[in-house]
JSON list of C-alpha atoms in Angstrom, two decimals:
[
{"chain": "A", "resi": 1, "resn": "ASP", "atom": "CA", "xyz": [72.13, 96.64, 86.56]},
{"chain": "A", "resi": 2, "resn": "SER", "atom": "CA", "xyz": [72.87, 94.56, 83.49]},
{"chain": "A", "resi": 3, "resn": "PHE", "atom": "CA", "xyz": [72.63, 95.02, 79.75]},
{"chain": "A", "resi": 4, "resn": "HIS", "atom": "CA", "xyz": [69.87, 93.08, 78.00]},
{"chain": "A", "resi": 5, "resn": "LEU", "atom": "CA", "xyz": [69.45, 92.18, 74.34]},
{"chain": "A", "resi": 6, "resn": "LYS", "atom": "CA", "xyz": [65.78, 91.95, 73.47]},
{"chain": "A", "resi": 7, "resn": "GLY", "atom": "CA", "xyz": [63.66, 92.72, 70.45]},
{"chain": "A", "resi": 8, "resn": "SER", "atom": "CA", "xyz": [61.53, 91.42, 67.64]},
{"chain": "A", "resi": 9, "resn": "SER", "atom": "CA", "xyz": [62.49, 90.42, 64.13]},
{"chain": "A", "resi": 10, "resn": "LEU", "atom": "CA", "xyz": [62.22, 92.58, 61.06]},
{"chain": "A", "resi": 11, "resn": "ALA", "atom": "CA", "xyz": [59.19, 91.88, 58.91]},
{"chain": "A", "resi": 12, "resn": "ASN", "atom": "CA", "xyz": [58.44, 93.23, 55.41]},
{"chain": "A", "resi": 13, "resn": "GLY", "atom": "CA", "xyz": [61.30, 95.69, 55.75]},
{"chain": "A", "resi": 14, "resn": "SER", "atom": "CA", "xyz": [59.66, 97.44, 58.71]},
{"chain": "A", "resi": 15, "resn": "LEU", "atom": "CA", "xyz": [61.22, 98.02, 62.10]},
{"chain": "A", "resi": 16, "resn": "ASN", "atom": "CA", "xyz": [59.14, 96.38, 64.81]},
{"chain": "A", "resi": 17, "resn": "LEU", "atom": "CA", "xyz": [61.59, 96.73, 67.68]},
{"chain": "A", "resi": 18, "resn": "HIS", "atom": "CA", "xyz": [60.97, 100.43, 68.25]},
{"chain": "A", "resi": 19, "resn": "SER", "atom": "CA", "xyz": [57.22, 99.97, 68.59]},
{"chain": "A", "resi": 20, "resn": "THR", "atom": "CA", "xyz": [57.76, 96.94, 70.85]},
{"chain": "A", "resi": 21, "resn": "VAL", "atom": "CA", "xyz": [60.03, 98.89, 73.18]},
{"chain": "A", "resi": 22, "resn": "LYS", "atom": "CA", "xyz": [57.70, 101.91, 73.05]},
{"chain": "A", "resi": 23, "resn": "ARG", "atom": "CA", "xyz": [54.78, 99.73, 74.17]},
{"chain": "A", "resi": 24, "resn": "LYS", "atom": "CA", "xyz": [56.94, 98.35, 76.97]},
{"chain": "A", "resi": 25, "resn": "LEU", "atom": "CA", "xyz": [57.91, 101.84, 78.14]},
{"chain": "A", "resi": 26, "resn": "ASP", "atom": "CA", "xyz": [54.37, 103.15, 77.94]},
{"chain": "A", "resi": 27, "resn": "GLY", "atom": "CA", "xyz": [52.85, 100.05, 79.48]},
{"chain": "A", "resi": 28, "resn": "GLU", "atom": "CA", "xyz": [54.95, 99.94, 82.63]},
{"chain": "A", "resi": 29, "resn": "LYS", "atom": "CA", "xyz": [53.31, 102.21, 85.19]},
{"chain": "A", "resi": 30, "resn": "ASP", "atom": "CA", "xyz": [56.56, 103.20, 86.88]},
{"chain": "A", "resi": 31, "resn": "TYR", "atom": "CA", "xyz": [58.14, 104.29, 83.60]},
{"chain": "A", "resi": 32, "resn": "VAL", "atom": "CA", "xyz": [55.40, 106.46, 82.08]},
{"chain": "A", "resi": 33, "resn": "PHE", "atom": "CA", "xyz": [56.91, 109.68, 80.74]},
{"chain": "A", "resi": 34, "resn": "ASP", "atom": "CA", "xyz": [55.62, 112.56, 82.86]},
{"chain": "A", "resi": 35, "resn": "LYS", "atom": "CA", "xyz": [55.22, 115.49, 80.47]},
{"chain": "A", "resi": 36, "resn": "ARG", "atom": "CA", "xyz": [53.84, 117.69, 83.27]},
{"chain": "A", "resi": 37, "resn": "LEU", "atom": "CA", "xyz": [57.23, 117.55, 84.96]},
{"chain": "A", "resi": 38, "resn": "ARG", "atom": "CA", "xyz": [58.89, 118.59, 81.70]},
{"chain": "A", "resi": 39, "resn": "TYR", "atom": "CA", "xyz": [56.74, 121.69, 81.37]},
{"chain": "A", "resi": 40, "resn": "SER", "atom": "CA", "xyz": [57.21, 122.49, 85.06]},
{"chain": "A", "resi": 41, "resn": "VAL", "atom": "CA", "xyz": [60.98, 122.49, 84.57]},
{"chain": "A", "resi": 42, "resn": "ARG", "atom": "CA", "xyz": [60.67, 124.72, 81.53]},
{"chain": "A", "resi": 43, "resn": "GLN", "atom": "CA", "xyz": [58.45, 127.26, 83.26]},
{"chain": "A", "resi": 44, "resn": "ASN", "atom": "CA", "xyz": [61.09, 127.75, 85.93]},
{"chain": "A", "resi": 45, "resn": "GLU", "atom": "CA", "xyz": [63.85, 128.35, 83.41]},
{"chain": "A", "resi": 46, "resn": "SER", "atom": "CA", "xyz": [64.84, 131.77, 82.14]},
{"chain": "A", "resi": 47, "resn": "ASN", "atom": "CA", "xyz": [66.96, 130.21, 79.41]},
{"chain": "A", "resi": 48, "resn": "CYS", "atom": "CA", "xyz": [64.66, 128.95, 76.65]},
{"chain": "A", "resi": 49, "resn": "ARG", "atom": "CA", "xyz": [67.16, 128.89, 73.81]},
{"chain": "A", "resi": 50, "resn": "PHE", "atom": "CA", "xyz": [66.69, 125.14, 73.47]},
{"chain": "A", "resi": 51, "resn": "ARG", "atom": "CA", "xyz": [63.53, 123.32, 72.46]},
{"chain": "A", "resi": 52, "resn": "ASP", "atom": "CA", "xyz": [64.30, 119.72, 73.43]},
{"chain": "A", "resi": 53, "resn": "ILE", "atom": "CA", "xyz": [66.77, 120.14, 76.27]},
{"chain": "A", "resi": 54, "resn": "VAL", "atom": "CA", "xyz": [67.00, 122.36, 79.34]},
{"chain": "A", "resi": 55, "resn": "VAL", "atom": "CA", "xyz": [70.35, 123.89, 80.28]},
{"chain": "A", "resi": 56, "resn": "ARG", "atom": "CA", "xyz": [70.88, 125.16, 83.83]},
{"chain": "A", "resi": 57, "resn": "LYS", "atom": "CA", "xyz": [73.97, 126.99, 85.05]},
{"chain": "A", "resi": 58, "resn": "GLU", "atom": "CA", "xyz": [74.46, 125.78, 88.62]},
{"chain": "A", "resi": 59, "resn": "ASP", "atom": "CA", "xyz": [77.13, 126.70, 91.14]},
{"chain": "A", "resi": 60, "resn": "GLY", "atom": "CA", "xyz": [80.28, 125.21, 89.65]},
{"chain": "A", "resi": 61, "resn": "PHE", "atom": "CA", "xyz": [78.69, 123.01, 87.00]},
{"chain": "A", "resi": 62, "resn": "THR", "atom": "CA", "xyz": [76.41, 122.97, 83.96]},
{"chain": "A", "resi": 63, "resn": "HIS", "atom": "CA", "xyz": [73.29, 120.80, 84.08]},
{"chain": "A", "resi": 64, "resn": "ILE", "atom": "CA", "xyz": [71.82, 119.49, 80.82]},
{"chain": "A", "resi": 65, "resn": "LEU", "atom": "CA", "xyz": [68.43, 117.77, 80.99]},
{"chain": "A", "resi": 66, "resn": "LEU", "atom": "CA", "xyz": [66.96, 115.85, 78.07]},
{"chain": "A", "resi": 67, "resn": "SER", "atom": "CA", "xyz": [63.43, 117.22, 77.83]},
{"chain": "A", "resi": 68, "resn": "SER", "atom": "CA", "xyz": [62.12, 116.33, 74.40]},
{"chain": "A", "resi": 69, "resn": "GLN", "atom": "CA", "xyz": [58.91, 117.99, 73.23]},
{"chain": "A", "resi": 70, "resn": "THR", "atom": "CA", "xyz": [59.16, 116.55, 69.72]},
{"chain": "A", "resi": 71, "resn": "SER", "atom": "CA", "xyz": [59.69, 112.82, 70.37]},
{"chain": "A", "resi": 72, "resn": "ASP", "atom": "CA", "xyz": [58.48, 110.24, 72.89]},
{"chain": "A", "resi": 73, "resn": "ASN", "atom": "CA", "xyz": [60.58, 109.06, 75.82]},
{"chain": "A", "resi": 74, "resn": "ASN", "atom": "CA", "xyz": [63.49, 111.41, 75.06]},
{"chain": "A", "resi": 75, "resn": "ALA", "atom": "CA", "xyz": [64.23, 109.64, 71.78]},
{"chain": "A", "resi": 76, "resn": "LEU", "atom": "CA", "xyz": [67.01, 111.22, 69.72]},
{"chain": "A", "resi": 77, "resn": "THR", "atom": "CA", "xyz": [66.52, 112.97, 66.38]},
{"chain": "A", "resi": 78, "resn": "PRO", "atom": "CA", "xyz": [69.20, 114.89, 64.42]},
{"chain": "A", "resi": 79, "resn": "GLU", "atom": "CA", "xyz": [67.75, 118.15, 65.78]},
{"chain": "A", "resi": 80, "resn": "ILE", "atom": "CA", "xyz": [67.89, 116.99, 69.41]},
{"chain": "A", "resi": 81, "resn": "MET", "atom": "CA", "xyz": [71.44, 115.68, 68.97]},
{"chain": "A", "resi": 82, "resn": "LYS", "atom": "CA", "xyz": [72.42, 119.06, 67.53]},
{"chain": "A", "resi": 83, "resn": "GLU", "atom": "CA", "xyz": [71.02, 120.83, 70.61]},
{"chain": "A", "resi": 84, "resn": "VAL", "atom": "CA", "xyz": [73.02, 118.57, 72.94]},
{"chain": "A", "resi": 85, "resn": "ARG", "atom": "CA", "xyz": [76.17, 119.24, 70.90]},
{"chain": "A", "resi": 86, "resn": "ARG", "atom": "CA", "xyz": [75.59, 122.99, 71.12]},
{"chain": "A", "resi": 87, "resn": "ALA", "atom": "CA", "xyz": [75.09, 122.78, 74.89]},
{"chain": "A", "resi": 88, "resn": "LEU", "atom": "CA", "xyz": [78.29, 120.74, 75.25]},
{"chain": "A", "resi": 89, "resn": "CYS", "atom": "CA", "xyz": [80.16, 123.30, 73.17]},
{"chain": "A", "resi": 90, "resn": "ASN", "atom": "CA", "xyz": [78.88, 126.13, 75.38]},
{"chain": "A", "resi": 91, "resn": "ALA", "atom": "CA", "xyz": [79.76, 124.23, 78.55]},
{"chain": "A", "resi": 92, "resn": "SER", "atom": "CA", "xyz": [83.27, 123.52, 77.32]},
{"chain": "A", "resi": 93, "resn": "ALA", "atom": "CA", "xyz": [83.96, 127.26, 77.11]},
{"chain": "A", "resi": 94, "resn": "ASP", "atom": "CA", "xyz": [82.29, 128.47, 80.32]},
{"chain": "A", "resi": 95, "resn": "ASP", "atom": "CA", "xyz": [83.65, 128.52, 83.88]},
{"chain": "A", "resi": 96, "resn": "SER", "atom": "CA", "xyz": [81.89, 125.33, 85.01]},
{"chain": "A", "resi": 97, "resn": "LYS", "atom": "CA", "xyz": [84.03, 122.56, 86.50]},
{"chain": "A", "resi": 98, "resn": "LEU", "atom": "CA", "xyz": [81.95, 119.66, 85.20]},
{"chain": "A", "resi": 99, "resn": "LEU", "atom": "CA", "xyz": [78.82, 118.73, 83.27]},
{"chain": "A", "resi": 100, "resn": "LEU", "atom": "CA", "xyz": [75.81, 116.90, 84.69]},
{"chain": "A", "resi": 101, "resn": "LEU", "atom": "CA", "xyz": [73.55, 115.11, 82.19]},
{"chain": "A", "resi": 102, "resn": "SER", "atom": "CA", "xyz": [70.13, 113.81, 83.21]},
{"chain": "A", "resi": 103, "resn": "ALA", "atom": "CA", "xyz": [66.58, 113.65, 81.86]},
{"chain": "A", "resi": 104, "resn": "VAL", "atom": "CA", "xyz": [63.14, 114.98, 82.66]},
{"chain": "A", "resi": 105, "resn": "GLY", "atom": "CA", "xyz": [60.51, 112.30, 83.11]},
{"chain": "A", "resi": 106, "resn": "SER", "atom": "CA", "xyz": [61.01, 108.66, 84.03]},
{"chain": "A", "resi": 107, "resn": "VAL", "atom": "CA", "xyz": [62.87, 107.55, 80.89]},
{"chain": "A", "resi": 108, "resn": "PHE", "atom": "CA", "xyz": [66.47, 108.66, 80.44]},
{"chain": "A", "resi": 109, "resn": "CYS", "atom": "CA", "xyz": [66.72, 108.13, 76.67]},
{"chain": "A", "resi": 110, "resn": "SER", "atom": "CA", "xyz": [65.10, 105.64, 74.32]},
{"chain": "A", "resi": 111, "resn": "GLY", "atom": "CA", "xyz": [67.83, 105.99, 71.69]},
{"chain": "A", "resi": 112, "resn": "LEU", "atom": "CA", "xyz": [67.35, 107.00, 68.09]},
{"chain": "A", "resi": 113, "resn": "ASP", "atom": "CA", "xyz": [63.79, 107.83, 67.06]},
{"chain": "A", "resi": 114, "resn": "TYR", "atom": "CA", "xyz": [63.54, 105.20, 64.32]},
{"chain": "A", "resi": 115, "resn": "SER", "atom": "CA", "xyz": [59.99, 106.05, 63.26]},
{"chain": "A", "resi": 116, "resn": "TYR", "atom": "CA", "xyz": [61.05, 109.67, 62.73]},
{"chain": "A", "resi": 117, "resn": "LEU", "atom": "CA", "xyz": [64.18, 108.65, 60.81]},
{"chain": "A", "resi": 118, "resn": "ILE", "atom": "CA", "xyz": [62.38, 106.14, 58.58]},
{"chain": "A", "resi": 119, "resn": "GLY", "atom": "CA", "xyz": [59.70, 108.74, 57.81]},
{"chain": "A", "resi": 120, "resn": "ARG", "atom": "CA", "xyz": [62.35, 111.21, 56.64]},
{"chain": "A", "resi": 121, "resn": "LEU", "atom": "CA", "xyz": [64.01, 108.59, 54.43]},
{"chain": "A", "resi": 122, "resn": "SER", "atom": "CA", "xyz": [60.95, 108.46, 52.17]},
{"chain": "A", "resi": 123, "resn": "ASN", "atom": "CA", "xyz": [61.90, 111.83, 50.65]},
{"chain": "A", "resi": 124, "resn": "ASP", "atom": "CA", "xyz": [65.55, 111.60, 49.63]},
{"chain": "A", "resi": 125, "resn": "ARG", "atom": "CA", "xyz": [67.14, 108.45, 51.02]},
{"chain": "A", "resi": 126, "resn": "ARG", "atom": "CA", "xyz": [70.75, 109.24, 50.10]},
{"chain": "A", "resi": 127, "resn": "LYS", "atom": "CA", "xyz": [70.71, 112.82, 51.32]},
{"chain": "A", "resi": 128, "resn": "GLU", "atom": "CA", "xyz": [68.78, 112.08, 54.52]},
{"chain": "A", "resi": 129, "resn": "SER", "atom": "CA", "xyz": [70.89, 108.99, 55.32]},
{"chain": "A", "resi": 130, "resn": "THR", "atom": "CA", "xyz": [74.02, 111.10, 55.06]},
{"chain": "A", "resi": 131, "resn": "ARG", "atom": "CA", "xyz": [72.53, 113.80, 57.30]},
{"chain": "A", "resi": 132, "resn": "ILE", "atom": "CA", "xyz": [71.49, 111.25, 59.94]},
{"chain": "A", "resi": 133, "resn": "ALA", "atom": "CA", "xyz": [74.89, 109.53, 59.88]},
{"chain": "A", "resi": 134, "resn": "GLU", "atom": "CA", "xyz": [76.69, 112.86, 60.24]},
{"chain": "A", "resi": 135, "resn": "ALA", "atom": "CA", "xyz": [74.39, 113.89, 63.13]},
{"chain": "A", "resi": 136, "resn": "ILE", "atom": "CA", "xyz": [75.15, 110.66, 65.02]},
{"chain": "A", "resi": 137, "resn": "ARG", "atom": "CA", "xyz": [78.90, 110.94, 64.33]},
{"chain": "A", "resi": 138, "resn": "ASP", "atom": "CA", "xyz": [79.05, 114.57, 65.49]},
{"chain": "A", "resi": 139, "resn": "PHE", "atom": "CA", "xyz": [76.91, 113.78, 68.56]},
{"chain": "A", "resi": 140, "resn": "VAL", "atom": "CA", "xyz": [79.25, 110.99, 69.68]},
{"chain": "A", "resi": 141, "resn": "LYS", "atom": "CA", "xyz": [82.34, 113.07, 68.85]},
{"chain": "A", "resi": 142, "resn": "ALA", "atom": "CA", "xyz": [81.07, 115.86, 71.11]},
{"chain": "A", "resi": 143, "resn": "PHE", "atom": "CA", "xyz": [81.18, 113.49, 74.11]},
{"chain": "A", "resi": 144, "resn": "ILE", "atom": "CA", "xyz": [84.62, 112.17, 73.18]},
{"chain": "A", "resi": 145, "resn": "GLN", "atom": "CA", "xyz": [86.13, 115.63, 72.75]},
{"chain": "A", "resi": 146, "resn": "PHE", "atom": "CA", "xyz": [84.54, 117.22, 75.84]},
{"chain": "A", "resi": 147, "resn": "LYS", "atom": "CA", "xyz": [87.48, 117.90, 78.17]},
{"chain": "A", "resi": 148, "resn": "LYS", "atom": "CA", "xyz": [85.64, 118.43, 81.47]},
{"chain": "A", "resi": 149, "resn": "PRO", "atom": "CA", "xyz": [84.24, 115.56, 83.55]},
{"chain": "A", "resi": 150, "resn": "ILE", "atom": "CA", "xyz": [80.77, 114.36, 82.49]},
{"chain": "A", "resi": 151, "resn": "VAL", "atom": "CA", "xyz": [78.51, 112.93, 85.22]},
{"chain": "A", "resi": 152, "resn": "VAL", "atom": "CA", "xyz": [75.31, 111.18, 84.09]},
{"chain": "A", "resi": 153, "resn": "ALA", "atom": "CA", "xyz": [72.29, 110.50, 86.30]},
{"chain": "A", "resi": 154, "resn": "ILE", "atom": "CA", "xyz": [70.17, 107.65, 84.88]},
{"chain": "A", "resi": 155, "resn": "ASN", "atom": "CA", "xyz": [66.63, 107.87, 86.20]},
{"chain": "A", "resi": 156, "resn": "GLY", "atom": "CA", "xyz": [65.10, 105.10, 84.09]},
{"chain": "A", "resi": 157, "resn": "PRO", "atom": "CA", "xyz": [65.53, 103.10, 80.87]},
{"chain": "A", "resi": 158, "resn": "ALA", "atom": "CA", "xyz": [68.47, 103.91, 78.59]},
{"chain": "A", "resi": 159, "resn": "LEU", "atom": "CA", "xyz": [68.23, 102.28, 75.17]},
{"chain": "A", "resi": 160, "resn": "GLY", "atom": "CA", "xyz": [70.43, 102.08, 72.07]},
{"chain": "A", "resi": 161, "resn": "LEU", "atom": "CA", "xyz": [72.47, 105.23, 71.60]},
{"chain": "A", "resi": 162, "resn": "GLY", "atom": "CA", "xyz": [71.18, 106.46, 74.95]},
{"chain": "A", "resi": 163, "resn": "ALA", "atom": "CA", "xyz": [73.06, 103.55, 76.56]},
{"chain": "A", "resi": 164, "resn": "SER", "atom": "CA", "xyz": [76.09, 103.31, 74.28]},
{"chain": "A", "resi": 165, "resn": "ILE", "atom": "CA", "xyz": [77.27, 106.89, 74.94]},
{"chain": "A", "resi": 166, "resn": "LEU", "atom": "CA", "xyz": [77.50, 106.21, 78.70]},
{"chain": "A", "resi": 167, "resn": "PRO", "atom": "CA", "xyz": [81.02, 104.68, 78.62]},
{"chain": "A", "resi": 168, "resn": "LEU", "atom": "CA", "xyz": [82.19, 107.94, 76.98]},
{"chain": "A", "resi": 169, "resn": "CYS", "atom": "CA", "xyz": [81.25, 109.75, 80.21]},
{"chain": "A", "resi": 170, "resn": "ASP", "atom": "CA", "xyz": [83.25, 109.81, 83.43]},
{"chain": "A", "resi": 171, "resn": "ILE", "atom": "CA", "xyz": [80.71, 108.87, 86.13]},
{"chain": "A", "resi": 172, "resn": "VAL", "atom": "CA", "xyz": [77.32, 107.19, 85.66]},
{"chain": "A", "resi": 173, "resn": "TRP", "atom": "CA", "xyz": [74.85, 106.98, 88.53]},
{"chain": "A", "resi": 174, "resn": "ALA", "atom": "CA", "xyz": [71.89, 104.67, 87.90]},
{"chain": "A", "resi": 175, "resn": "SER", "atom": "CA", "xyz": [68.71, 104.53, 89.99]},
{"chain": "A", "resi": 176, "resn": "GLU", "atom": "CA", "xyz": [66.99, 101.25, 90.84]},
{"chain": "A", "resi": 177, "resn": "LYS", "atom": "CA", "xyz": [64.54, 101.92, 88.00]},
{"chain": "A", "resi": 178, "resn": "ALA", "atom": "CA", "xyz": [67.30, 102.14, 85.39]},
{"chain": "A", "resi": 179, "resn": "TRP", "atom": "CA", "xyz": [67.72, 99.40, 82.81]},
{"chain": "A", "resi": 180, "resn": "PHE", "atom": "CA", "xyz": [69.82, 99.23, 79.66]},
{"chain": "A", "resi": 181, "resn": "GLN", "atom": "CA", "xyz": [69.15, 97.75, 76.24]},
{"chain": "A", "resi": 182, "resn": "THR", "atom": "CA", "xyz": [71.43, 97.70, 73.19]},
{"chain": "A", "resi": 183, "resn": "PRO", "atom": "CA", "xyz": [69.64, 95.66, 70.51]},
{"chain": "A", "resi": 184, "resn": "TYR", "atom": "CA", "xyz": [71.97, 96.46, 67.59]},
{"chain": "A", "resi": 185, "resn": "ALA", "atom": "CA", "xyz": [72.38, 92.89, 66.37]},
{"chain": "A", "resi": 186, "resn": "THR", "atom": "CA", "xyz": [68.63, 92.30, 66.53]},
{"chain": "A", "resi": 187, "resn": "ILE", "atom": "CA", "xyz": [67.84, 95.27, 64.28]},
{"chain": "A", "resi": 188, "resn": "ARG", "atom": "CA", "xyz": [70.83, 94.66, 61.94]},
{"chain": "A", "resi": 189, "resn": "LEU", "atom": "CA", "xyz": [72.74, 97.78, 62.98]},
{"chain": "A", "resi": 190, "resn": "THR", "atom": "CA", "xyz": [76.41, 98.35, 63.72]},
{"chain": "A", "resi": 191, "resn": "PRO", "atom": "CA", "xyz": [76.88, 99.14, 67.43]},
{"chain": "A", "resi": 192, "resn": "ALA", "atom": "CA", "xyz": [76.79, 102.92, 67.89]},
{"chain": "A", "resi": 193, "resn": "GLY", "atom": "CA", "xyz": [78.62, 105.31, 70.16]},
{"chain": "A", "resi": 194, "resn": "CYS", "atom": "CA", "xyz": [81.94, 103.40, 69.99]},
{"chain": "A", "resi": 195, "resn": "SER", "atom": "CA", "xyz": [80.28, 100.65, 72.04]},
{"chain": "A", "resi": 196, "resn": "SER", "atom": "CA", "xyz": [81.94, 97.87, 70.02]},
{"chain": "A", "resi": 197, "resn": "TYR", "atom": "CA", "xyz": [85.16, 99.12, 71.67]},
{"chain": "A", "resi": 198, "resn": "THR", "atom": "CA", "xyz": [84.00, 100.49, 75.03]},
{"chain": "A", "resi": 199, "resn": "PHE", "atom": "CA", "xyz": [81.66, 97.67, 76.10]},
{"chain": "A", "resi": 200, "resn": "PRO", "atom": "CA", "xyz": [84.31, 94.90, 75.88]},
{"chain": "A", "resi": 201, "resn": "GLN", "atom": "CA", "xyz": [86.69, 97.16, 77.82]},
{"chain": "A", "resi": 202, "resn": "ILE", "atom": "CA", "xyz": [84.18, 97.61, 80.64]},
{"chain": "A", "resi": 203, "resn": "LEU", "atom": "CA", "xyz": [82.08, 94.45, 80.59]},
{"chain": "A", "resi": 204, "resn": "GLY", "atom": "CA", "xyz": [84.61, 91.96, 79.23]},
{"chain": "A", "resi": 205, "resn": "VAL", "atom": "CA", "xyz": [84.75, 90.28, 75.83]},
{"chain": "A", "resi": 206, "resn": "ALA", "atom": "CA", "xyz": [82.52, 87.32, 76.76]},
{"chain": "A", "resi": 207, "resn": "LEU", "atom": "CA", "xyz": [79.61, 89.45, 77.94]}
]
């Protein structure tokens, strides 16, 4: 699998890339997000303390599944990132030997939910921008500071922050349907998740 830089330009201050990628995800038959599977997983769980993730205690490890009910294609919002941080904190203190991270549906993670974030900015830009920045920083820090091994199973597309956190994990297994996209330059953003450091280490400076 390789990393691809794709996207559309910004027009009239609006972000077109998210909608372009969303159409691509929704339009490809193999990658349609199966919400029935998400609800099936939830019905079998006794632990419903989380809204957008499912946490399973397995024999010897903790399994976290991204299972967003509030955004499309497991996109990340500050609330979802907070839930993942809380699950990581719990797993760091329990008797599990490692953490397994995967996703329900056929998309692993479509990165930050830009439409959600832009909508929130219309209220109080300074306050909301600070809250979003802190949520992303704390989310990434939780992966860096987690002391047990993190194994990630990528079942489909991983975009933006959903791809850039992967080098912070110990083992990443990708299925044949997985693909990765980090369009930070295209949408005028600084690379997230420490990827400006980790990607050159793994992929080489030229790539």
